GROMACS .gro file of C-alpha atoms in nm:
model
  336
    1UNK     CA    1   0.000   0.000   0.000
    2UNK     CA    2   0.142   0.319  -0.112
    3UNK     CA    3   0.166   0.671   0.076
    4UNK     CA    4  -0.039   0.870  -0.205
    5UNK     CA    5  -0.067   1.259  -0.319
    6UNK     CA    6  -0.380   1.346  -0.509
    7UNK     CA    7  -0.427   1.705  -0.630
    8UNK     CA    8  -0.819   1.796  -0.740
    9UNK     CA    9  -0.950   1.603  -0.465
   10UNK     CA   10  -1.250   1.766  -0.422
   11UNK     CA   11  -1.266   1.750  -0.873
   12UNK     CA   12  -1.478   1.504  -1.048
   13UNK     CA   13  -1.195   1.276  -1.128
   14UNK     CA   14  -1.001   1.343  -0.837
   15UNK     CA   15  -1.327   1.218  -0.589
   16UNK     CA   16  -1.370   0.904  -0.797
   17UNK     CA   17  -0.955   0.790  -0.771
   18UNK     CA   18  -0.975   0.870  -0.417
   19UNK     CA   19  -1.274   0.642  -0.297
   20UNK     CA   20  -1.100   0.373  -0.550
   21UNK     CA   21  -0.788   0.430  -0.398
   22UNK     CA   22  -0.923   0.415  -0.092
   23UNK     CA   23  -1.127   0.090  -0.130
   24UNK     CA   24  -0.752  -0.052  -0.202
   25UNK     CA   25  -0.620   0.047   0.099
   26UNK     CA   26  -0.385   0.368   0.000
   27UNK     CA   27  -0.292   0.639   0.222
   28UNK     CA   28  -0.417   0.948   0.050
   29UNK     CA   29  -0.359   1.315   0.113
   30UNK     CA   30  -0.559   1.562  -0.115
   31UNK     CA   31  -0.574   1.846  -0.192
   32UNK     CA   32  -0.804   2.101  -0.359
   33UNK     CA   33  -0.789   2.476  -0.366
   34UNK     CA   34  -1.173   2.485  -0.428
   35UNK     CA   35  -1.226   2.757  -0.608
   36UNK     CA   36  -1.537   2.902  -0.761
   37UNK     CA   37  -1.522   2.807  -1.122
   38UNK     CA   38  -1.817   2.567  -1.062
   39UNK     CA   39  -2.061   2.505  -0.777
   40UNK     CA   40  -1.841   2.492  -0.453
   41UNK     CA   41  -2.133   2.320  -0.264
   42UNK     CA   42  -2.088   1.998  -0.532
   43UNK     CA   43  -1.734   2.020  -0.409
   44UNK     CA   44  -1.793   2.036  -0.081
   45UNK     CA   45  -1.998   1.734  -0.112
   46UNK     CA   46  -1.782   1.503  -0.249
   47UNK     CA   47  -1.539   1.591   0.017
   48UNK     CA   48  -1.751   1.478   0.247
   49UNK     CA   49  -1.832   1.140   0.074
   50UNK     CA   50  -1.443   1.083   0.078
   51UNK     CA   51  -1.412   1.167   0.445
   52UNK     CA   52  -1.741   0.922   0.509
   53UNK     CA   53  -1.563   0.640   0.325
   54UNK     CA   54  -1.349   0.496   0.538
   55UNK     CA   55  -0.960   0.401   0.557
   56UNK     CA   56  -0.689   0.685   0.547
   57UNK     CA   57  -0.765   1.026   0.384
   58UNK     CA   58  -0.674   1.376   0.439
   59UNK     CA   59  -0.746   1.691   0.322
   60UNK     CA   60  -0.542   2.009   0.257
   61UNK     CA   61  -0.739   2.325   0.107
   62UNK     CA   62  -0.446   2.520  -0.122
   63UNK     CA   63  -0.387   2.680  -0.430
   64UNK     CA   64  -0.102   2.490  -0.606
   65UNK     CA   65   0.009   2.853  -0.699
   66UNK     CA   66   0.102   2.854  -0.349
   67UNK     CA   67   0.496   2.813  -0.384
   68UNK     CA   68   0.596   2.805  -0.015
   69UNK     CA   69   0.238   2.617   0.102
   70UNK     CA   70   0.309   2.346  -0.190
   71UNK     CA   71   0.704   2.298  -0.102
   72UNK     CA   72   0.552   2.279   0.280
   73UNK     CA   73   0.317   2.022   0.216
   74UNK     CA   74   0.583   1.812   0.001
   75UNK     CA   75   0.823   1.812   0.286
   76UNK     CA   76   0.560   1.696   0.526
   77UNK     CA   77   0.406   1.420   0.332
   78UNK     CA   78   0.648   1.279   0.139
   79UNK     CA   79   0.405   1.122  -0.094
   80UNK     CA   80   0.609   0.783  -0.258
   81UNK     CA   81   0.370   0.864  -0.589
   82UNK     CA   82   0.165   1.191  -0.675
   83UNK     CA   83  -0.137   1.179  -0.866
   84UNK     CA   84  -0.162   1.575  -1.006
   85UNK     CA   85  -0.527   1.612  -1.151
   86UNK     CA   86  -0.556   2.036  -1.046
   87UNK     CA   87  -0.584   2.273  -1.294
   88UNK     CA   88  -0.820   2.511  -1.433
   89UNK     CA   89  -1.004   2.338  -1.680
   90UNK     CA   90  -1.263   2.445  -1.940
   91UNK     CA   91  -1.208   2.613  -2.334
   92UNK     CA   92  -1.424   2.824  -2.328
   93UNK     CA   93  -1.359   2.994  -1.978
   94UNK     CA   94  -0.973   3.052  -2.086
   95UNK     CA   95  -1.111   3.307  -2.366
   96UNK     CA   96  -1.270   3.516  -2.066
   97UNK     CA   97  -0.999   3.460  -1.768
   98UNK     CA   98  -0.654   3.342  -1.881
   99UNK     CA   99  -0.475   3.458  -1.590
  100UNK     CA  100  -0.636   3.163  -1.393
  101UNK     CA  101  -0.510   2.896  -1.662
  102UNK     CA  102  -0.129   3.038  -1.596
  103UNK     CA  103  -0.142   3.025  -1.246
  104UNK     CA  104  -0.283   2.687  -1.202
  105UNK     CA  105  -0.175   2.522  -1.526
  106UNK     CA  106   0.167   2.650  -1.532
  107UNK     CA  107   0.276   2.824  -1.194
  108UNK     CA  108   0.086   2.497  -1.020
  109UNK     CA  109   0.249   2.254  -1.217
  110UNK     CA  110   0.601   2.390  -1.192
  111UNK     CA  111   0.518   2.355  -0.818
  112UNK     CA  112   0.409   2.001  -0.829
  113UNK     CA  113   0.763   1.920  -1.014
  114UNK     CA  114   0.940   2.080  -0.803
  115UNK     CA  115   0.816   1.886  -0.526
  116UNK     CA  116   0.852   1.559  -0.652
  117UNK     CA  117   1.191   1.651  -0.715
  118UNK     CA  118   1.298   1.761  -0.358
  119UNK     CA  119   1.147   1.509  -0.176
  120UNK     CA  120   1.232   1.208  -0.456
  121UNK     CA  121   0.879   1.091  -0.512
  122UNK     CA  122   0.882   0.752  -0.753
  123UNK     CA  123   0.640   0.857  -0.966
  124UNK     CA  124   0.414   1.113  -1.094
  125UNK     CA  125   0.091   1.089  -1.294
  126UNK     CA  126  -0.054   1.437  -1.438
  127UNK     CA  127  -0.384   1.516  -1.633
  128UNK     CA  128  -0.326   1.607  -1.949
  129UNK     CA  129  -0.573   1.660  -2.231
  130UNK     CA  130  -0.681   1.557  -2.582
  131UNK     CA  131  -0.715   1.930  -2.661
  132UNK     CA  132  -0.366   1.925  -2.723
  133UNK     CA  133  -0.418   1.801  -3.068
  134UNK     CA  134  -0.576   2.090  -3.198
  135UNK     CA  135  -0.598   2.160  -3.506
  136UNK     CA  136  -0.449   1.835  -3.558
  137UNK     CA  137  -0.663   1.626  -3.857
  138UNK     CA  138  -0.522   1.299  -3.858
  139UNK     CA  139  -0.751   1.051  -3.698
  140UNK     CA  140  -0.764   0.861  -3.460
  141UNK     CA  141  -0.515   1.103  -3.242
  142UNK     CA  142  -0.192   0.944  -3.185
  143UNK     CA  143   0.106   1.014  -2.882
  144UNK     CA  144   0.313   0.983  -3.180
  145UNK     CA  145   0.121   1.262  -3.361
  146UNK     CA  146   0.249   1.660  -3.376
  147UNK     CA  147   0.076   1.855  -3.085
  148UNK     CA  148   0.232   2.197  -3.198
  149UNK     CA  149  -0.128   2.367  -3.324
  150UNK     CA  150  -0.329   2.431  -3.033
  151UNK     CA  151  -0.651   2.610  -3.024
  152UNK     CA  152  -0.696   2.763  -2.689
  153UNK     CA  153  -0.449   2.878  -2.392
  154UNK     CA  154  -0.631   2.577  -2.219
  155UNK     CA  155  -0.459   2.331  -2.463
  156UNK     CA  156  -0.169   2.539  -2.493
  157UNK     CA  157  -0.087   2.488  -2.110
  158UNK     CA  158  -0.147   2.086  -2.101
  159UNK     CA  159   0.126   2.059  -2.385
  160UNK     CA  160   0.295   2.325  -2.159
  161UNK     CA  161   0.253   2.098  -1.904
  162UNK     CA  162   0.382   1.778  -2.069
  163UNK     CA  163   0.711   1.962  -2.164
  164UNK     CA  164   0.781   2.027  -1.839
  165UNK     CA  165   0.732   1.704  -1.741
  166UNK     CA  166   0.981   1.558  -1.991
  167UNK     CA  167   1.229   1.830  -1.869
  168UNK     CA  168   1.216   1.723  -1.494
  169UNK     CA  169   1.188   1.327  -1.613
  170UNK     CA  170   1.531   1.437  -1.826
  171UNK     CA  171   1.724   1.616  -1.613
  172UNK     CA  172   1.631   1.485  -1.257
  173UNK     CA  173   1.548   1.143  -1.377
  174UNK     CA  174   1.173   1.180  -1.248
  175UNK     CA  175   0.956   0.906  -1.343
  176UNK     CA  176   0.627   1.088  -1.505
  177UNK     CA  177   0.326   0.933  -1.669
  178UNK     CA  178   0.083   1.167  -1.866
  179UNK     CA  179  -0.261   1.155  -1.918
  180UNK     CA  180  -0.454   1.279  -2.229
  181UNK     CA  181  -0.800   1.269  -2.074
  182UNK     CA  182  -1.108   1.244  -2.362
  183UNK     CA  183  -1.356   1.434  -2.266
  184UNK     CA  184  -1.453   1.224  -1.913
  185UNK     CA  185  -1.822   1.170  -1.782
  186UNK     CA  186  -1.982   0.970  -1.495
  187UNK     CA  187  -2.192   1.030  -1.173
  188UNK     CA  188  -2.060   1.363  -0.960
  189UNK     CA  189  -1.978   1.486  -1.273
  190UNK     CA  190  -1.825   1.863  -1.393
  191UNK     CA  191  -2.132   2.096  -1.436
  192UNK     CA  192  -1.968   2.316  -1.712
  193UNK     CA  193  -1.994   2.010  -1.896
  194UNK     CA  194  -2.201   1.985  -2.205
  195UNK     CA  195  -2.390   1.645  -2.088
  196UNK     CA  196  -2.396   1.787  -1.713
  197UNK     CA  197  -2.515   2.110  -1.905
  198UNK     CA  198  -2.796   1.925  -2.119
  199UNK     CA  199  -2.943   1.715  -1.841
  200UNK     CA  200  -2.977   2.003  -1.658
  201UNK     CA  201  -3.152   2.196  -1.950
  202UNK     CA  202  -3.372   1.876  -2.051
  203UNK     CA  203  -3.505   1.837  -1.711
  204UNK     CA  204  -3.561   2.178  -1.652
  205UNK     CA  205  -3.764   2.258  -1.979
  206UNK     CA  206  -3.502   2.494  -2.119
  207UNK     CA  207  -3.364   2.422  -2.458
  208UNK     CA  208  -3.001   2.320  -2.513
  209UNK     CA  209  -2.738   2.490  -2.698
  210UNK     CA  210  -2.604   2.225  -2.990
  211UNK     CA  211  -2.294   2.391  -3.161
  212UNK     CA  212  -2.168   2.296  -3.530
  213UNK     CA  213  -2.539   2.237  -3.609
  214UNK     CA  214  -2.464   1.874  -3.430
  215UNK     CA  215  -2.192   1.832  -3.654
  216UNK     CA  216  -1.936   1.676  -3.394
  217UNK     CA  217  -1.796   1.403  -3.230
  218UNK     CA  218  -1.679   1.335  -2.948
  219UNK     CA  219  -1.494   1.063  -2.741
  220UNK     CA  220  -1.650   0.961  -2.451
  221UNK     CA  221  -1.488   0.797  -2.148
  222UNK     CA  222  -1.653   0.665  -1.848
  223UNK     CA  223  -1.476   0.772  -1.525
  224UNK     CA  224  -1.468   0.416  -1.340
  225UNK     CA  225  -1.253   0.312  -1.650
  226UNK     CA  226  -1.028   0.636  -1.600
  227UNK     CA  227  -0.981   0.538  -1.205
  228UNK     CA  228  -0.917   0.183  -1.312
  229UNK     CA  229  -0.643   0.247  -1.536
  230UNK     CA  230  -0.504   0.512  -1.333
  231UNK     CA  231  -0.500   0.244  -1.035
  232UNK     CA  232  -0.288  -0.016  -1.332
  233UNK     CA  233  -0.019   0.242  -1.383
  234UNK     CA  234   0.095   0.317  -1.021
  235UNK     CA  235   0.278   0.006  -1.067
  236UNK     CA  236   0.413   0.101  -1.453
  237UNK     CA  237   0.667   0.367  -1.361
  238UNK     CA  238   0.855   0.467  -1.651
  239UNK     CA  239   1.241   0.384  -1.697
  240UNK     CA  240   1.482   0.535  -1.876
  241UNK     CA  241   1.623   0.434  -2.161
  242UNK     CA  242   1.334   0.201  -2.256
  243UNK     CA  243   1.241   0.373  -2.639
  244UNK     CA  244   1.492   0.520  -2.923
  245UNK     CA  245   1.597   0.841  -2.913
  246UNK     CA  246   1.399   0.959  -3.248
  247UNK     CA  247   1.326   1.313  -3.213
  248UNK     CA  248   1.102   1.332  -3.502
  249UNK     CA  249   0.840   1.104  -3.286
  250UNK     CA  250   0.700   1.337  -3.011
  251UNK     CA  251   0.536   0.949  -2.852
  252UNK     CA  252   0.894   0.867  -2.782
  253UNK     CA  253   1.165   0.931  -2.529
  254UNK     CA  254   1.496   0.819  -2.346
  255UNK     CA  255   1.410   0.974  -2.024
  256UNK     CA  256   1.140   0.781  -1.784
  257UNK     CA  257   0.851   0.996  -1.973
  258UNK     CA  258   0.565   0.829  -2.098
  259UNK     CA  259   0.228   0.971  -2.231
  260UNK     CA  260  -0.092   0.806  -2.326
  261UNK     CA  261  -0.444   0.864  -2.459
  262UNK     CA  262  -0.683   0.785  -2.181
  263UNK     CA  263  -1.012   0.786  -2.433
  264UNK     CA  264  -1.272   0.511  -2.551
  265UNK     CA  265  -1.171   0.447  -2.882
  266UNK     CA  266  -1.536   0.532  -2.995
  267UNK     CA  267  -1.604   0.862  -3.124
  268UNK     CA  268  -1.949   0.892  -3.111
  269UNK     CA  269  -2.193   1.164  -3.312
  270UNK     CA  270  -2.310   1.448  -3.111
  271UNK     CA  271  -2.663   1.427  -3.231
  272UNK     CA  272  -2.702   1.055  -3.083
  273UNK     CA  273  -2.517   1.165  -2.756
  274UNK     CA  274  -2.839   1.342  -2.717
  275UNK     CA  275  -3.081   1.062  -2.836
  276UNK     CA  276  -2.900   0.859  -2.538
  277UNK     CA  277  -2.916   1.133  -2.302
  278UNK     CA  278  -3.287   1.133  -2.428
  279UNK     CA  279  -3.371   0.789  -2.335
  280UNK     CA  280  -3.185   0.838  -2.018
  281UNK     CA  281  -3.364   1.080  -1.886
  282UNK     CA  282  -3.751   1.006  -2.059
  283UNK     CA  283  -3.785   1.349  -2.218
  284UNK     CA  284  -3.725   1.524  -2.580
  285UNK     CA  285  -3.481   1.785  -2.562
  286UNK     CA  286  -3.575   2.134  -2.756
  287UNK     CA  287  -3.278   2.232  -2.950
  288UNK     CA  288  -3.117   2.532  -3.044
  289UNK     CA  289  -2.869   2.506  -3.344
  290UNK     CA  290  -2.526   2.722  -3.305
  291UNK     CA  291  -2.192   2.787  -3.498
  292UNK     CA  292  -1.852   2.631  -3.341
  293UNK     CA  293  -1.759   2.832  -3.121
  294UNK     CA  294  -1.431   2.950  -3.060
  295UNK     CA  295  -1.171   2.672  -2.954
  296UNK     CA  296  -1.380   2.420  -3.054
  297UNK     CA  297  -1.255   2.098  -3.224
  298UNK     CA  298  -1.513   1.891  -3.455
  299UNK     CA  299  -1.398   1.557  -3.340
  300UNK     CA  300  -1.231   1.351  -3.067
  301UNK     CA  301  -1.093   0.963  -3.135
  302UNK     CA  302  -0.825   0.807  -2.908
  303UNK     CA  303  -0.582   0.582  -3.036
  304UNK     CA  304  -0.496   0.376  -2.728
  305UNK     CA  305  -0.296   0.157  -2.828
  306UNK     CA  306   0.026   0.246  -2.662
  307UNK     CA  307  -0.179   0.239  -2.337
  308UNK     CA  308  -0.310  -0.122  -2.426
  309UNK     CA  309   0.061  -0.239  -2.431
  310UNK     CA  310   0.153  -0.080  -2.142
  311UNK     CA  311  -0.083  -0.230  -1.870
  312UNK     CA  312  -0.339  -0.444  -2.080
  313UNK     CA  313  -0.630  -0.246  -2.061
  314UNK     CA  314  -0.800   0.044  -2.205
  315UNK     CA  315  -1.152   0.203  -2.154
  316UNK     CA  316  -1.478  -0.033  -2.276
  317UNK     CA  317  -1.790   0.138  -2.106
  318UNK     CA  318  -2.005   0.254  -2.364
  319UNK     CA  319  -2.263   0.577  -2.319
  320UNK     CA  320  -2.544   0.355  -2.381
  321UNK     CA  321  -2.422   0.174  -2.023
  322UNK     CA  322  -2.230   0.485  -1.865
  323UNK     CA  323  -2.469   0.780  -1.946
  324UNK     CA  324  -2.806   0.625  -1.775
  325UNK     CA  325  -2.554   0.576  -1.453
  326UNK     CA  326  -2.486   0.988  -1.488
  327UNK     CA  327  -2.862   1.028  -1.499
  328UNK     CA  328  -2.941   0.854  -1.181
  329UNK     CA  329  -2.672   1.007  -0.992
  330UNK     CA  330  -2.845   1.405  -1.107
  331UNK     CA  331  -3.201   1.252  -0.993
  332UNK     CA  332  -3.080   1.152  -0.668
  333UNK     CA  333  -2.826   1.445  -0.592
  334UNK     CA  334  -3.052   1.686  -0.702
  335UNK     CA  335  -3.387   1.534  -0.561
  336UNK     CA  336  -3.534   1.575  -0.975
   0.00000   0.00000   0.00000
């Protein structure tokens, strides 16, 4: 059983790994700065579920911009692996606040490094995201693939973020494991999300804003595969020296860097997203059509086969089985 750091605790992802981890047996310390960008109440909430659950969890409430607080909190802990799922997420909101995608995304992150450094944690496993492949058009997206195009500051700070990784995992030999997540749903879910954003609308009577005239698709991964897989690779810490030293291939690396698509492999239209959150939920959804909007991408596909050979697994839960879980969970939280 391993001494564990979680970042984005209190986060949709972070509260699922943490009662997993827990269930295991882990010690866990997380951490969450809780900010405002969504309801702090739902936050708050899953908190409490984690401290309800049993076995060995605590919780620190600080901003990873924090320099002195996060070196503090390294040198008490001394986590053996970090799990680093913070950051200010969302496209859209890094048109309207970018100063809050630096700080967390960048400033946090350098933090987080640094700390693994100084206190010689074994491993660390960071969020990434398939926005980093942009305007990328070469499907199904690839490790391998050029990430040099993004689209929005968001994406531009996750490939920010996974060259700083590779310089730490270079120069101080720090074993580091990205994650490009593919657009993640599930039960406590992110309520700037579209399908969080939808059921919401559908329930409500309202109609729901459906951009590109439906003309999208998107990859959609279940978050009790993401746990699951995260759980496999605590115990596949990269080495170094294990691929070529081709500099051409951005999916390769001589230092103990790895990064992988964590996505479904199933890129599914946006228009029958809807017919399954339909069904779901037992009502028609009134729809208003809208242009892309502005760091949009029309489609998300995961190649995950790199992932596959690493641990043996990759995500299988379908919407048709994941999205009626999602539903449930709003009825009951929200007493619908």
């Amino acid at each position: 059983m391993a001494n564990l750091f979680v970042t984005g605790a209190a986060g949709f992802i972070g509260y699922h790994l943490c009662q997993h981890l827990l269930q295991h047996g882990h010690t866990i310390t997380g951490l969450d700065n809780l900010n405002p960008y969504y309801e702090v109440s739902l936050k708050r909430a899953r908190l409490e579920q984690l401290q309800r659950a049993g076995g060995s969890f605590r919780f620190i409430e600080l901003d990873l911009s924090d320099r002195d607080g996060m070196a503090a909190v390294f040198a008490q802990e001394r986590p053996d692996q970090v799990i680093h799922l913070a950051a200010q997420a969302g496209v859209r909101y890094s048109l309207e606040n970018p100063h809050a995608y630096v700080d967390s995304n960048l400033v946090g992150f350098v933090n987080i490094l640094e700390g693994c450094r100084q206190t010689q944690v074994q491993h660390l496993i960071y969020a990434s995201s398939s926005s980093v492949y942009g305007a990328n058009r070469e499907i199904p997206f690839a490790v391998g693939q050029n990430v040099d195009h993004p689209i929005s500051l968001y994406a531009a700070t996750k490939k920010a973020g996974e060259l700083m990784a590779h310089t730490y995992s270079h120069l101080y030999n720090l074993p580091t494991t990205g994650l490009r997540f593919f657009t993640v749903y599930g039960p406590w879910g992110r309520p700037d999300m579209a399908y969080f954003k939808f059921t919401q609308s559908i329930f409500n009577d309202r109609p729901i804003e459906v951009y590109n005239h439906g003309a999208m698709r998107r990859d959609f991964t279940y978050v009790d595969d993401v746990v699951t897989i995260i759980d496999r690779l605590l115990s596949c810490i990269p080495s170094s020296g294990e691929n070529p030293a081709d500099l051409l291939n951005p999916g390769t690396s001589t230092a103990p860097y790895r990064v992988y698509n964590l996505g479904n492999h199933q890129p599914v239209e946006l228009l029958r997203f809807i017919e399954i959150l339909e069904e779901a939920i037992g009502k028609t959804a009134t729809k208003t059509f809208l242009p892309l909007q502005p760091g949009d991408v029309l489609e998300t596909y995961a190649d995950t086969d790199s992932l596959y050979e690493a641990i043996g697994l990759r995500p299988h839960i379908t919407l048709e089985e994941g999205l009626p879980q999602f539903v449930q969970w709003y009825r009951d939280y929200y007493q619908v």
